[in-house]
PDB file of C-alpha atoms in Angstrom:
ATOM      1  CA  SER A 801      -9.208   4.341  -2.830  1.00  0.00           C
ATOM      2  CA  GLU A 802     -11.033   2.256  -0.235  1.00  0.00           C
ATOM      3  CA  THR A 803      -9.846   4.620   2.487  1.00  0.00           C
ATOM      4  CA  ALA A 804     -11.262   7.594   0.566  1.00  0.00           C
ATOM      5  CA  LEU A 805     -14.633   5.855   0.287  1.00  0.00           C
ATOM      6  CA  ASP A 806     -14.668   5.189   4.039  1.00  0.00           C
ATOM      7  CA  MET A 807     -13.302   8.573   5.145  1.00  0.00           C
ATOM      8  CA  PHE A 808     -15.590  10.734   3.065  1.00  0.00           C
ATOM      9  CA  GLN A 809     -18.542   8.306   3.128  1.00  0.00           C
ATOM     10  CA  LEU A 810     -18.737   8.218  -0.660  1.00  0.00           C
ATOM     11  CA  GLU A 811     -21.062   6.161  -2.805  1.00  0.00           C
ATOM     12  CA  ARG A 812     -19.569   2.812  -3.744  1.00  0.00           C
ATOM     13  CA  PRO A 813     -19.516   1.460  -7.311  1.00  0.00           C
ATOM     14  CA  GLY A 814     -22.232  -0.965  -8.329  1.00  0.00           C
ATOM     15  CA  SER A 815     -21.657  -4.625  -9.083  1.00  0.00           C
ATOM     16  CA  ASP A 816     -21.646  -3.884 -12.824  1.00  0.00           C
ATOM     17  CA  TRP A 817     -18.712  -1.425 -12.545  1.00  0.00           C
ATOM     18  CA  GLU A 818     -15.559  -2.955 -14.078  1.00  0.00           C
ATOM     19  CA  GLU A 819     -12.916  -0.229 -13.713  1.00  0.00           C
ATOM     20  CA  GLY A 820     -12.060  -0.731 -10.027  1.00  0.00           C
ATOM     21  CA  VAL A 821     -12.483   1.683  -7.122  1.00  0.00           C
ATOM     22  CA  LYS A 822      -9.736   4.006  -8.341  1.00  0.00           C
ATOM     23  CA  GLY A 823     -11.444   4.239 -11.722  1.00  0.00           C
ATOM     24  CA  TRP A 824     -14.783   4.813 -10.000  1.00  0.00           C
ATOM     25  CA  LEU A 825     -13.462   7.810  -8.081  1.00  0.00           C
ATOM     26  CA  LYS A 826     -12.012   9.247 -11.281  1.00  0.00           C
ATOM     27  CA  ASP A 827     -15.320   8.754 -13.068  1.00  0.00           C
ATOM     28  CA  GLN A 828     -17.152  10.527 -10.226  1.00  0.00           C
ATOM     29  CA  GLY A 829     -14.724  13.455 -10.268  1.00  0.00           C
ATOM     30  CA  GLN A 830     -13.433  12.529  -6.796  1.00  0.00           C
ATOM     31  CA  SER A 831      -9.813  11.584  -7.526  1.00  0.00           C
ATOM     32  CA  HIS A 832      -8.686  14.529  -5.371  1.00  0.00           C
ATOM     33  CA  LEU A 833     -10.254  12.831  -2.340  1.00  0.00           C
ATOM     34  CA  ARG A 834      -8.206   9.714  -3.083  1.00  0.00           C
ATOM     35  CA  THR A 835      -5.071  11.874  -3.177  1.00  0.00           C
ATOM     36  CA  ILE A 836      -5.930  13.382   0.215  1.00  0.00           C
ATOM     37  CA  ALA A 837      -6.698   9.975   1.728  1.00  0.00           C
ATOM     38  CA  LYS A 838      -3.489   8.470   0.340  1.00  0.00           C
ATOM     39  CA  THR A 839      -1.366  11.363   1.600  1.00  0.00           C
ATOM     40  CA  ILE A 840      -2.782  11.085   5.110  1.00  0.00           C
ATOM     41  CA  THR A 841      -2.447   7.295   5.102  1.00  0.00           C
ATOM     42  CA  PHE A 842       1.254   7.498   4.298  1.00  0.00           C
ATOM     43  CA  GLY A 843       1.954  10.670   6.265  1.00  0.00           C
ATOM     44  CA  ILE A 844       0.261  10.068   9.577  1.00  0.00           C
ATOM     45  CA  ALA A 845       2.807   7.451  10.628  1.00  0.00           C
ATOM     46  CA  TYR A 846       5.500  10.108  10.171  1.00  0.00           C
ATOM     47  CA  GLY A 847       3.619  12.467  12.463  1.00  0.00           C
ATOM     48  CA  ARG A 848       2.670  14.824   9.619  1.00  0.00           C
ATOM     49  CA  GLY A 849       0.257  17.559  10.615  1.00  0.00           C
ATOM     50  CA  ALA A 850      -2.262  19.559   8.626  1.00  0.00           C
ATOM     51  CA  ALA A 851       0.283  22.006   7.163  1.00  0.00           C
ATOM     52  CA  ALA A 852       2.513  19.178   5.900  1.00  0.00           C
ATOM     53  CA  ILE A 853      -0.475  17.320   4.443  1.00  0.00           C
ATOM     54  CA  LYS A 854      -1.611  20.496   2.678  1.00  0.00           C
ATOM     55  CA  GLU A 855       1.819  20.980   1.092  1.00  0.00           C
ATOM     56  CA  GLU A 856       2.106  17.352   0.002  1.00  0.00           C
ATOM     57  CA  VAL A 857      -1.296  17.194  -1.693  1.00  0.00           C
ATOM     58  CA  TYR A 858      -0.518  20.532  -3.372  1.00  0.00           C
ATOM     59  CA  ARG A 859       2.593  18.925  -4.897  1.00  0.00           C
ATOM     60  CA  GLN A 860       0.261  16.292  -6.304  1.00  0.00           C
ATOM     61  CA  GLY A 861      -1.995  18.872  -7.891  1.00  0.00           C
ATOM     62  CA  VAL A 862      -4.682  19.217  -5.214  1.00  0.00           C
ATOM     63  CA  ASN A 863      -5.171  22.567  -3.520  1.00  0.00           C
ATOM     64  CA  ILE A 864      -6.751  22.571  -0.052  1.00  0.00           C
ATOM     65  CA  SER A 865      -6.457  24.834   2.986  1.00  0.00           C
ATOM     66  CA  VAL A 866      -4.793  23.904   6.263  1.00  0.00           C
ATOM     67  CA  ASP A 867      -8.246  23.783   7.885  1.00  0.00           C
ATOM     68  CA  GLU A 868      -9.475  21.385   5.193  1.00  0.00           C
ATOM     69  CA  ALA A 869      -6.376  19.237   5.693  1.00  0.00           C
ATOM     70  CA  GLN A 870      -7.024  19.125   9.445  1.00  0.00           C
ATOM     71  CA  GLU A 871     -10.663  18.223   8.833  1.00  0.00           C
ATOM     72  CA  ALA A 872      -9.537  15.359   6.597  1.00  0.00           C
ATOM     73  CA  ILE A 873      -7.086  14.159   9.266  1.00  0.00           C
ATOM     74  CA  ASN A 874      -9.908  14.221  11.814  1.00  0.00           C
ATOM     75  CA  LYS A 875     -12.095  12.174   9.474  1.00  0.00           C
ATOM     76  CA  PHE A 876      -9.271   9.688   8.996  1.00  0.00           C
ATOM     77  CA  LYS A 877      -8.810   9.269  12.753  1.00  0.00           C
ATOM     78  CA  SER A 878     -12.550   8.936  13.404  1.00  0.00           C
ATOM     79  CA  THR A 879     -12.805   6.336  10.616  1.00  0.00           C
ATOM     80  CA  TYR A 880      -9.986   4.290  12.190  1.00  0.00           C
ATOM     81  CA  PRO A 881     -10.268   5.092  15.927  1.00  0.00           C
ATOM     82  CA  GLN A 882      -7.808   2.408  17.038  1.00  0.00           C
ATOM     83  CA  LEU A 883      -5.022   3.931  14.967  1.00  0.00           C
ATOM     84  CA  SER A 884      -4.407   6.991  17.151  1.00  0.00           C
ATOM     85  CA  ALA A 885      -4.094   4.853  20.270  1.00  0.00           C
ATOM     86  CA  TRP A 886      -1.708   2.493  18.475  1.00  0.00           C
ATOM     87  CA  LEU A 887       0.507   5.353  17.250  1.00  0.00           C
ATOM     88  CA  LEU A 888       0.701   6.842  20.751  1.00  0.00           C
ATOM     89  CA  GLY A 889       1.584   3.415  22.110  1.00  0.00           C
ATOM     90  CA  GLN A 890       4.410   3.090  19.594  1.00  0.00           C
ATOM     91  CA  LYS A 891       5.820   6.467  20.639  1.00  0.00           C
ATOM     92  CA  ASP A 892       5.728   5.430  24.310  1.00  0.00           C
ATOM     93  CA  LEU A 893       7.746   2.284  23.551  1.00  0.00           C
ATOM     94  CA  VAL A 894      10.779   4.410  22.649  1.00  0.00           C
ATOM     95  CA  SER A 895      11.297   5.280  26.316  1.00  0.00           C
ATOM     96  CA  SER A 896       9.519   2.436  28.118  1.00  0.00           C
ATOM     97  CA  GLN A 897      10.966  -0.461  26.104  1.00  0.00           C
ATOM     98  CA  GLY A 898      13.759   0.967  24.003  1.00  0.00           C
ATOM     99  CA  TYR A 899      12.654  -0.713  20.787  1.00  0.00           C
ATOM    100  CA  VAL A 900       9.698  -1.455  18.523  1.00  0.00           C
ATOM    101  CA  SER A 901       9.006  -4.542  16.432  1.00  0.00           C
ATOM    102  CA  ASN A 902       7.368  -5.277  13.120  1.00  0.00           C
ATOM    103  CA  ALA A 903       4.911  -8.126  12.531  1.00  0.00           C
ATOM    104  CA  PHE A 904       7.745 -10.586  11.946  1.00  0.00           C
ATOM    105  CA  GLY A 905       9.608  -9.665  15.140  1.00  0.00           C
ATOM    106  CA  ARG A 906      12.309  -7.541  13.525  1.00  0.00           C
ATOM    107  CA  ARG A 907      13.337  -4.815  15.960  1.00  0.00           C
ATOM    108  CA  ARG A 908      14.349  -1.175  15.709  1.00  0.00           C
ATOM    109  CA  ARG A 909      16.280  -0.202  18.830  1.00  0.00           C
ATOM    110  CA  PHE A 910      16.654   3.302  20.258  1.00  0.00           C
ATOM    111  CA  GLU A 911      19.402   4.763  22.421  1.00  0.00           C
ATOM    112  CA  HIS A 912      18.250   6.695  25.454  1.00  0.00           C
ATOM    113  CA  THR A 913      18.249  10.451  24.920  1.00  0.00           C
ATOM    114  CA  THR A 914      17.210  13.557  26.818  1.00  0.00           C
ATOM    115  CA  GLU A 915      17.256  15.763  23.727  1.00  0.00           C
ATOM    116  CA  ASN A 916      13.718  16.605  22.673  1.00  0.00           C
ATOM    117  CA  GLU A 917      14.530  16.870  18.982  1.00  0.00           C
ATOM    118  CA  VAL A 918      16.244  13.482  18.921  1.00  0.00           C
ATOM    119  CA  LEU A 919      13.429  11.901  20.938  1.00  0.00           C
ATOM    120  CA  ALA A 920      10.810  13.299  18.549  1.00  0.00           C
ATOM    121  CA  HIS A 921      12.753  11.822  15.622  1.00  0.00           C
ATOM    122  CA  GLN A 922      12.902   8.436  17.362  1.00  0.00           C
ATOM    123  CA  GLN A 923       9.171   8.542  18.057  1.00  0.00           C
ATOM    124  CA  ARG A 924       8.418   9.168  14.390  1.00  0.00           C
ATOM    125  CA  GLN A 925      10.578   6.186  13.500  1.00  0.00           C
ATOM    126  CA  ALA A 926       8.785   4.105  16.134  1.00  0.00           C
ATOM    127  CA  MET A 927       5.435   4.820  14.492  1.00  0.00           C
ATOM    128  CA  ASN A 928       6.679   4.183  10.976  1.00  0.00           C
ATOM    129  CA  MET A 929       9.036   1.225  11.343  1.00  0.00           C
ATOM    130  CA  PRO A 930       6.450  -1.478  12.198  1.00  0.00           C
ATOM    131  CA  ILE A 931       4.488  -0.516   9.070  1.00  0.00           C
ATOM    132  CA  GLN A 932       7.330  -0.085   6.582  1.00  0.00           C
ATOM    133  CA  GLY A 933       9.335  -2.904   8.137  1.00  0.00           C
ATOM    134  CA  THR A 934       6.432  -5.327   7.830  1.00  0.00           C
ATOM    135  CA  VAL A 935       5.872  -4.368   4.188  1.00  0.00           C
ATOM    136  CA  GLY A 936       9.605  -4.784   3.518  1.00  0.00           C
ATOM    137  CA  ASP A 937       9.621  -8.300   4.982  1.00  0.00           C
ATOM    138  CA  LEU A 938       6.440  -9.195   3.091  1.00  0.00           C
ATOM    139  CA  MET A 939       8.054  -8.071  -0.157  1.00  0.00           C
ATOM    140  CA  SER A 940      11.179 -10.123   0.524  1.00  0.00           C
ATOM    141  CA  LEU A 941       8.997 -13.139   1.240  1.00  0.00           C
ATOM    142  CA  ALA A 942       6.908 -12.510  -1.874  1.00  0.00           C
ATOM    143  CA  LEU A 943       9.984 -12.365  -4.127  1.00  0.00           C
ATOM    144  CA  VAL A 944      11.298 -15.648  -2.713  1.00  0.00           C
ATOM    145  CA  ASN A 945       7.849 -17.192  -3.181  1.00  0.00           C
ATOM    146  CA  LEU A 946       7.655 -15.966  -6.760  1.00  0.00           C
ATOM    147  CA  HIS A 947      11.080 -17.383  -7.633  1.00  0.00           C
ATOM    148  CA  HIS A 948      10.269 -20.731  -5.990  1.00  0.00           C
ATOM    149  CA  HIS A 949       6.812 -20.866  -7.609  1.00  0.00           C
ATOM    150  CA  ARG A 950       8.269 -20.601 -11.104  1.00  0.00           C
ATOM    151  CA  LYS A 951      11.097 -23.050 -10.461  1.00  0.00           C
ATOM    152  CA  VAL A 952       9.118 -25.720  -8.572  1.00  0.00           C
ATOM    153  CA  ASP A 953       5.329 -25.302  -8.732  1.00  0.00           C
ATOM    154  CA  LYS A 954       4.829 -23.870 -12.231  1.00  0.00           C
ATOM    155  CA  PRO A 955       7.983 -24.612 -14.265  1.00  0.00           C
ATOM    156  CA  HIS A 956       6.070 -24.128 -17.526  1.00  0.00           C
ATOM    157  CA  LEU A 957       5.629 -20.411 -16.796  1.00  0.00           C
ATOM    158  CA  ASN A 958       8.104 -18.000 -18.352  1.00  0.00           C
ATOM    159  CA  TYR A 959       7.604 -14.841 -16.311  1.00  0.00           C
ATOM    160  CA  LYS A 960      10.706 -12.918 -15.316  1.00  0.00           C
ATOM    161  CA  ILE A 961      11.070 -10.765 -12.211  1.00  0.00           C
ATOM    162  CA  LEU A 962      12.437  -7.403 -13.350  1.00  0.00           C
ATOM    163  CA  MET A 963      12.414  -5.399 -10.119  1.00  0.00           C
ATOM    164  CA  SER A 964      10.496  -4.526  -6.982  1.00  0.00           C
ATOM    165  CA  VAL A 965       9.432  -0.973  -6.164  1.00  0.00           C
ATOM    166  CA  HIS A 966       8.167  -0.403  -2.615  1.00  0.00           C
ATOM    167  CA  ASP A 967       5.123  -2.723  -2.522  1.00  0.00           C
ATOM    168  CA  GLN A 968       5.093  -3.607  -6.228  1.00  0.00           C
ATOM    169  CA  ILE A 969       6.737  -6.329  -8.287  1.00  0.00           C
ATOM    170  CA  LEU A 970       7.327  -5.720 -11.983  1.00  0.00           C
ATOM    171  CA  THR A 971       7.376  -8.818 -14.187  1.00  0.00           C
ATOM    172  CA  THR A 972       7.348  -9.645 -17.884  1.00  0.00           C
ATOM    173  CA  CYS A 973       5.751 -12.685 -19.485  1.00  0.00           C
ATOM    174  CA  PRO A 974       4.339 -13.922 -22.821  1.00  0.00           C
ATOM    175  CA  ILE A 975       0.864 -12.520 -23.539  1.00  0.00           C
ATOM    176  CA  GLU A 976      -0.684 -15.995 -23.386  1.00  0.00           C
ATOM    177  CA  GLU A 977       0.640 -16.438 -19.828  1.00  0.00           C
ATOM    178  CA  VAL A 978      -0.642 -13.152 -18.394  1.00  0.00           C
ATOM    179  CA  GLN A 979      -3.616 -14.747 -16.624  1.00  0.00           C
ATOM    180  CA  GLU A 980      -1.496 -17.434 -14.975  1.00  0.00           C
ATOM    181  CA  THR A 981       1.132 -14.856 -14.030  1.00  0.00           C
ATOM    182  CA  ILE A 982      -1.515 -12.708 -12.298  1.00  0.00           C
ATOM    183  CA  GLU A 983      -2.637 -15.815 -10.424  1.00  0.00           C
ATOM    184  CA  ALA A 984       0.990 -16.546  -9.494  1.00  0.00           C
ATOM    185  CA  LEU A 985       1.404 -13.003  -8.137  1.00  0.00           C
ATOM    186  CA  GLN A 986      -1.749 -13.377  -6.043  1.00  0.00           C
ATOM    187  CA  THR A 987      -0.499 -16.698  -4.694  1.00  0.00           C
ATOM    188  CA  CYS A 988       3.047 -15.537  -3.962  1.00  0.00           C
ATOM    189  CA  MET A 989       2.388 -11.976  -2.772  1.00  0.00           C
ATOM    190  CA  CYS A 990      -0.786 -12.666  -0.806  1.00  0.00           C
ATOM    191  CA  ASP A 991      -1.870 -16.245  -0.176  1.00  0.00           C
ATOM    192  CA  ARG A 992       1.615 -17.311   0.932  1.00  0.00           C
ATOM    193  CA  CYS A 993       2.476 -14.062   2.708  1.00  0.00           C
ATOM    194  CA  ILE A 994       1.081 -14.543   6.191  1.00  0.00           C
ATOM    195  CA  MET A 995       1.734 -11.979   8.919  1.00  0.00           C
ATOM    196  CA  PRO A 996       2.104 -13.701  12.308  1.00  0.00           C
ATOM    197  CA  GLY A 997      -0.706 -12.737  14.644  1.00  0.00           C
ATOM    198  CA  TYR A 998      -2.767 -10.941  11.988  1.00  0.00           C
ATOM    199  CA  ASP A 999      -5.835 -12.367  10.260  1.00  0.00           C
ATOM    200  CA  ILE A1000      -5.492 -10.224   7.132  1.00  0.00           C
ATOM    201  CA  GLN A1001      -6.097 -11.437   3.585  1.00  0.00           C
ATOM    202  CA  LEU A1002      -3.883  -9.440   1.251  1.00  0.00           C
ATOM    203  CA  GLN A1003      -4.869  -8.662  -2.328  1.00  0.00           C
ATOM    204  CA  ILE A1004      -2.976  -7.430  -5.366  1.00  0.00           C
ATOM    205  CA  ASP A1005      -3.993  -4.625  -7.722  1.00  0.00           C
ATOM    206  CA  PRO A1006      -2.585  -5.898 -11.038  1.00  0.00           C
ATOM    207  CA  GLU A1007      -1.867  -3.713 -14.033  1.00  0.00           C
ATOM    208  CA  VAL A1008      -1.046  -5.169 -17.456  1.00  0.00           C
ATOM    209  CA  SER A1009       0.786  -3.320 -20.221  1.00  0.00           C
ATOM    210  CA  LEU A1010       1.688  -4.414 -23.718  1.00  0.00           C
ATOM    211  CA  ARG A1011       4.377  -1.738 -23.802  1.00  0.00           C
ATOM    212  CA  TRP A1012       6.019   0.652 -21.339  1.00  0.00           C
ATOM    213  CA  GLY A1013       3.705   3.322 -19.959  1.00  0.00           C
ATOM    214  CA  THR A1014       0.501   2.047 -21.588  1.00  0.00           C
ATOM    215  CA  THR A1015      -1.880   0.181 -19.279  1.00  0.00           C
ATOM    216  CA  LEU A1016      -4.214  -2.340 -20.854  1.00  0.00           C
ATOM    217  CA  SER A1017      -7.866  -1.183 -20.797  1.00  0.00           C
ATOM    218  CA  SER A1018     -10.682  -3.471 -19.637  1.00  0.00           C
ATOM    219  CA  ASP A1019     -11.874  -3.919 -23.237  1.00  0.00           C
ATOM    220  CA  GLU A1020      -8.369  -4.787 -24.447  1.00  0.00           C
ATOM    221  CA  ALA A1021      -7.954  -7.231 -21.580  1.00  0.00           C
ATOM    222  CA  LYS A1022     -11.181  -8.990 -22.583  1.00  0.00           C
ATOM    223  CA  ASN A1023      -9.959  -9.256 -26.176  1.00  0.00           C
ATOM    224  CA  TYR A1024      -6.844 -11.061 -24.941  1.00  0.00           C
ATOM    225  CA  GLY A1025      -8.859 -13.249 -22.561  1.00  0.00           C
ATOM    226  CA  ILE A1026      -7.338 -11.588 -19.476  1.00  0.00           C
ATOM    227  CA  ASN A1027      -9.471 -11.289 -16.360  1.00  0.00           C
ATOM    228  CA  LEU A1028      -8.252  -8.353 -14.274  1.00  0.00           C
ATOM    229  CA  PRO A1029      -9.411  -8.583 -10.627  1.00  0.00           C
ATOM    230  CA  GLN A1030     -11.374  -5.561  -9.410  1.00  0.00           C
TER     231      GLN A1030
END
């Protein structure tokens, strides 16, 4: 959502808006721009071009032309000018160094090849691995933190870790402990997840449901005394 605001230079929500940036874009009828921004964000590290971006956003219900997809890619690159240089540098490391590393030093090694198709595949992995590999290590660290936090720091809490999905952790807890559980997730997934060499403050985007598939609205959250970060 933030990327869409930056890419397309959209108006930002005012201080009195309580539904988050994603909700703001939906309210403004601009959710399709979020879909485009999200698709490019996840696809560019795989080397996806305009045609692939067009097809992917179409699968998500947004219809744009190849030219419009290319224009969006150009806007993405101009918004984050250092990214293109970094991606090219990652591709070069396949041949010059033979491996790439994520933020925690975990390496993905590549065997030397003279086959163009194999090399292109390796280069796509070289762009993607430092991103996905860093997120994977952060999630592993976050899960350990969350388990330790409940056992040692906050033994009175009764949240249970059900599963992790990509960059999300699904938990259950008593309704009266929701606020403390959100705070625990912020502490364990962000405050205690430090990437070596990067001065980045992570944040969570919590969603609360009383039952499967039904997200708590802002008004319902207030009724239960739950403060959902924006």
